[in-house]
PDB file of C-alpha atoms in Angstrom:
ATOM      1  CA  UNK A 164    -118.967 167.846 -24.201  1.00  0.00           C
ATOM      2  CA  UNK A 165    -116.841 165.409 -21.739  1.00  0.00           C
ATOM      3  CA  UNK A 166    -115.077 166.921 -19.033  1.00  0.00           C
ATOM      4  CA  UNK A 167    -111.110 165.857 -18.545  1.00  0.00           C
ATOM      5  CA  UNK A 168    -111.548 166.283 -15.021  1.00  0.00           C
ATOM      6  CA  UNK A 169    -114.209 163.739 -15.157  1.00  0.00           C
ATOM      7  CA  UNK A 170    -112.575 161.529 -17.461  1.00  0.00           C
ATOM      8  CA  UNK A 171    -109.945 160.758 -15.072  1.00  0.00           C
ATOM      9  CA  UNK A 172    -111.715 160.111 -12.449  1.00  0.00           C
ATOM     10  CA  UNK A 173    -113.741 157.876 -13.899  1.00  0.00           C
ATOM     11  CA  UNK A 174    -110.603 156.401 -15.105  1.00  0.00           C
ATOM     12  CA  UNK A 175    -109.326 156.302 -11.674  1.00  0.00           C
ATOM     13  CA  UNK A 176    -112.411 154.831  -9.937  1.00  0.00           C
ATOM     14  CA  UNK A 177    -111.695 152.142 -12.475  1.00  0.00           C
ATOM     15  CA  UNK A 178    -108.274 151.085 -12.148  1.00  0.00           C
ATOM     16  CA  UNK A 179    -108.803 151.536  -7.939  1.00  0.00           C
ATOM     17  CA  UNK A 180    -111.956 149.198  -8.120  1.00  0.00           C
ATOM     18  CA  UNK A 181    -110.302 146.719 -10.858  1.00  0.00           C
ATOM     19  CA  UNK A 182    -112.668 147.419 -12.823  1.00  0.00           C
ATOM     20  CA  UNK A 183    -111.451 146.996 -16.615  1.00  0.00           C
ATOM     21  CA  UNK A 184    -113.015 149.726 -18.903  1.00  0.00           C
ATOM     22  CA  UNK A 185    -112.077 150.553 -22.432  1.00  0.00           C
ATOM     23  CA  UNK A 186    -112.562 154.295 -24.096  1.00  0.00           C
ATOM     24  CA  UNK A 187    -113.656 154.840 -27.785  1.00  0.00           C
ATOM     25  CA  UNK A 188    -116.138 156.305 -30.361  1.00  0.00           C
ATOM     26  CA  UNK A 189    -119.594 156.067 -29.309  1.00  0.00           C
ATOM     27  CA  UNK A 190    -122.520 156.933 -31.867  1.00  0.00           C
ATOM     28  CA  UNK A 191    -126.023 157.758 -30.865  1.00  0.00           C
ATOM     29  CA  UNK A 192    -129.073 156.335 -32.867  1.00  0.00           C
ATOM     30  CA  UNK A 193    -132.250 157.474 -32.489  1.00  0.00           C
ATOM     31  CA  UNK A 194    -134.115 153.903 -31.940  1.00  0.00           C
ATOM     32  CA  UNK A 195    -136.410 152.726 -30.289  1.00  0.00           C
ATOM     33  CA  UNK A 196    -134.723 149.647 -33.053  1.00  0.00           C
ATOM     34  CA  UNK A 197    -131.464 147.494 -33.128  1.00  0.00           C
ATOM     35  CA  UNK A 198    -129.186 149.520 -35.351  1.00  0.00           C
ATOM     36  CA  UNK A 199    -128.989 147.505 -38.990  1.00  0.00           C
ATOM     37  CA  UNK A 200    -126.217 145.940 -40.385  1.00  0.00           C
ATOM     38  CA  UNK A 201    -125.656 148.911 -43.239  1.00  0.00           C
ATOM     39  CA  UNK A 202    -125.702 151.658 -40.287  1.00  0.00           C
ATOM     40  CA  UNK A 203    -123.440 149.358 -38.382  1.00  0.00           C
ATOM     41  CA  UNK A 204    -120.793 150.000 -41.497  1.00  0.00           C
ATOM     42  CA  UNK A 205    -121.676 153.051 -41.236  1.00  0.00           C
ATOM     43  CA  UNK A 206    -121.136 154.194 -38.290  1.00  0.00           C
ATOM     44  CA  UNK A 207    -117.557 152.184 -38.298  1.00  0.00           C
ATOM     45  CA  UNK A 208    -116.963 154.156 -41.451  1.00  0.00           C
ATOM     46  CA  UNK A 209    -117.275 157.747 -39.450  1.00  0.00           C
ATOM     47  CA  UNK A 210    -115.046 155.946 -36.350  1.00  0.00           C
ATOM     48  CA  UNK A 211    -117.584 154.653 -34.098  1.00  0.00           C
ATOM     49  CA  UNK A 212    -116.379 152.183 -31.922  1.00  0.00           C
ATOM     50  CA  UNK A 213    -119.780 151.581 -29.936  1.00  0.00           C
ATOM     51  CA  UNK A 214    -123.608 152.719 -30.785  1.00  0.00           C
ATOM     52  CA  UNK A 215    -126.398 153.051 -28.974  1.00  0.00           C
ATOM     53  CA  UNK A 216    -130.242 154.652 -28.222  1.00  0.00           C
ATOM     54  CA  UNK A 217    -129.005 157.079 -25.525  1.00  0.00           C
ATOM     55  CA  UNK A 218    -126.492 158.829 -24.026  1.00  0.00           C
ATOM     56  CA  UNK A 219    -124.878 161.583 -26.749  1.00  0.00           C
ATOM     57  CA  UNK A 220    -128.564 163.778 -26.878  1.00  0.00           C
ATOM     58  CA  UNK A 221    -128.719 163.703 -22.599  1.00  0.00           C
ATOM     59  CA  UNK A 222    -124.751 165.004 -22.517  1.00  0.00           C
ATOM     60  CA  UNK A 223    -124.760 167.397 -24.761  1.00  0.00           C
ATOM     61  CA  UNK A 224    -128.210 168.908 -23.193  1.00  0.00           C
ATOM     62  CA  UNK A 225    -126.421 168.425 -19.735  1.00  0.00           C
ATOM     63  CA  UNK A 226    -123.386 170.258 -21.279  1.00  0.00           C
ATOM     64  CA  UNK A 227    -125.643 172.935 -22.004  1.00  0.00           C
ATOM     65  CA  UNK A 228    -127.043 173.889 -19.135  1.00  0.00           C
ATOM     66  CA  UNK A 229    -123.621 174.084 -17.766  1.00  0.00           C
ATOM     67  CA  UNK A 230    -123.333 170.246 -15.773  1.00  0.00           C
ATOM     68  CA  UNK A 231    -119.889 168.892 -15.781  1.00  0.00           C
ATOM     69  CA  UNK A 232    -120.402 165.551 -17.873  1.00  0.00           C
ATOM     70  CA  UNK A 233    -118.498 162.746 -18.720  1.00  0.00           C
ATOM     71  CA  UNK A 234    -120.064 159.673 -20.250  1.00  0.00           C
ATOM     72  CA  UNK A 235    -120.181 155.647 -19.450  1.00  0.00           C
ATOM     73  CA  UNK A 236    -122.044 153.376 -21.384  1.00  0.00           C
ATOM     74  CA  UNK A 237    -122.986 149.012 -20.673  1.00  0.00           C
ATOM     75  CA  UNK A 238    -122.521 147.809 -24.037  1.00  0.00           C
ATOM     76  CA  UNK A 239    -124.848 144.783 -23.601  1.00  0.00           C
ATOM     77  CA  UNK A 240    -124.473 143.109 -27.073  1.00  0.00           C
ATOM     78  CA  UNK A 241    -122.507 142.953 -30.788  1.00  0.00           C
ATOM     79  CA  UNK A 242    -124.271 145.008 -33.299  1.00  0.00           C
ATOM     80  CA  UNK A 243    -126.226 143.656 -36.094  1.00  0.00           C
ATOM     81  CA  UNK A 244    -124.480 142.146 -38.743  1.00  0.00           C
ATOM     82  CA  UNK A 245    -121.173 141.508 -36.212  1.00  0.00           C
ATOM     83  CA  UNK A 246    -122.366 137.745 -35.267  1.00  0.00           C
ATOM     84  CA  UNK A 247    -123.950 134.797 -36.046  1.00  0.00           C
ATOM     85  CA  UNK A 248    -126.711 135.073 -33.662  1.00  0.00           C
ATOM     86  CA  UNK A 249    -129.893 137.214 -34.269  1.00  0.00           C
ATOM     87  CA  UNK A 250    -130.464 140.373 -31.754  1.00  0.00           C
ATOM     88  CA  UNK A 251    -132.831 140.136 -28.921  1.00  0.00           C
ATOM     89  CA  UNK A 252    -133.697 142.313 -26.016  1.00  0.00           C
ATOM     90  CA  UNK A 253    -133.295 138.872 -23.756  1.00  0.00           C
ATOM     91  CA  UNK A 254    -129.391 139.324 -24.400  1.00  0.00           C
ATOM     92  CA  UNK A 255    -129.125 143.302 -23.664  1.00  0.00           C
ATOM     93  CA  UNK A 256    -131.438 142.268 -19.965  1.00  0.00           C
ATOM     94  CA  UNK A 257    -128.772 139.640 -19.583  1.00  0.00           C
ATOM     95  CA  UNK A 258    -125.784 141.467 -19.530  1.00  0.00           C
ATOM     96  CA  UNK A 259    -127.401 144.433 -17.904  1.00  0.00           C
ATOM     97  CA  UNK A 260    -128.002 142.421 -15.176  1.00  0.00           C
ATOM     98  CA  UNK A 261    -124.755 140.578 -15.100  1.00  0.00           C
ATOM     99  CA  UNK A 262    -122.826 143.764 -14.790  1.00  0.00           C
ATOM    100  CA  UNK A 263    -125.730 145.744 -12.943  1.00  0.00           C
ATOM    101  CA  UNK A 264    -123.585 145.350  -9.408  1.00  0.00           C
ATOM    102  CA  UNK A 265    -120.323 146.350 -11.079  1.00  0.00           C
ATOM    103  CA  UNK A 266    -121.609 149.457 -12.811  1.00  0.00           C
ATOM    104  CA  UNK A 267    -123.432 150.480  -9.559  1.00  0.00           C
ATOM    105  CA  UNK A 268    -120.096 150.100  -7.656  1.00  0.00           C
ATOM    106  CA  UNK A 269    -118.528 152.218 -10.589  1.00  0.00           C
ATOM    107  CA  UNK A 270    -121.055 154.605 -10.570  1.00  0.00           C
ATOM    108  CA  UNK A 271    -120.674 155.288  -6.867  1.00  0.00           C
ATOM    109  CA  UNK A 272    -116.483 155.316  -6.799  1.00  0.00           C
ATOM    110  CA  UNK A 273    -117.165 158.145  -9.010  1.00  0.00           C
ATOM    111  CA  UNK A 274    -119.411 159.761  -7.116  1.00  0.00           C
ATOM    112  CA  UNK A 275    -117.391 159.650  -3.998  1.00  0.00           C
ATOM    113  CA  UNK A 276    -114.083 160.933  -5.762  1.00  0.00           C
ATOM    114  CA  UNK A 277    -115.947 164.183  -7.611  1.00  0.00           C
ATOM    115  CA  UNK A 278    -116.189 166.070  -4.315  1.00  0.00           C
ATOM    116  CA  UNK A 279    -112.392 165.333  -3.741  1.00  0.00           C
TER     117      UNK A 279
END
């Protein structure tokens, strides 16, 4: 589904705006819930390094109609079962925000080296 071309650049964008990123595994849930502790193991079991509510369905429909793709996702918080502390949507709006001007600058590094 992920373009190489687009993996480096993103990858590029990165290291040129100091931005640290890391690659892995990412698993798509369907939601709109936290993932539970047992799908957690689960999803480590099958490799997963990340999981989410989004992302996977949108590229691979992208990928299908023929759109270059390649994928970044803000993980916001530890899955269940990972930490002490109980989930809450006030965490994920927390670090969204946090990182929301770093992402954007990201985002538009990419954009500005795909035309390249």
């Amino acid at each position: 589904v992920y373009s190489k071309r687009i993996q480096e650049i993103i990858k590029t964008a990165a290291k040129d705006l100091d931005i640290d990123i890391k690659e892995g595994v990412y698993a798509q849930f369907t939601g709109p819930n936290y993932e539970t502790p047992a799908e957690i193991r689960m999803a480590r079991t099958w490799g997963a390094d990340a999981v989410g509510m989004s992302t996977a369905c949108e590229a691979m429909a992208a990928r299908h109609m023929g759109v270059e793709i390649g994928g970044i996702s803000c993980i916001t918080n530890m899955a269940a079962g990972m930490s002490k502390e109980e989930l809450n949507h006030k965490e994920v709006q927390e670090t969204a925000d946090r990182v929301a001007k770093q992402f954007k600058t990201l985002i538009t590094g990419i954009i500005t080296r795909i035309g390249e």
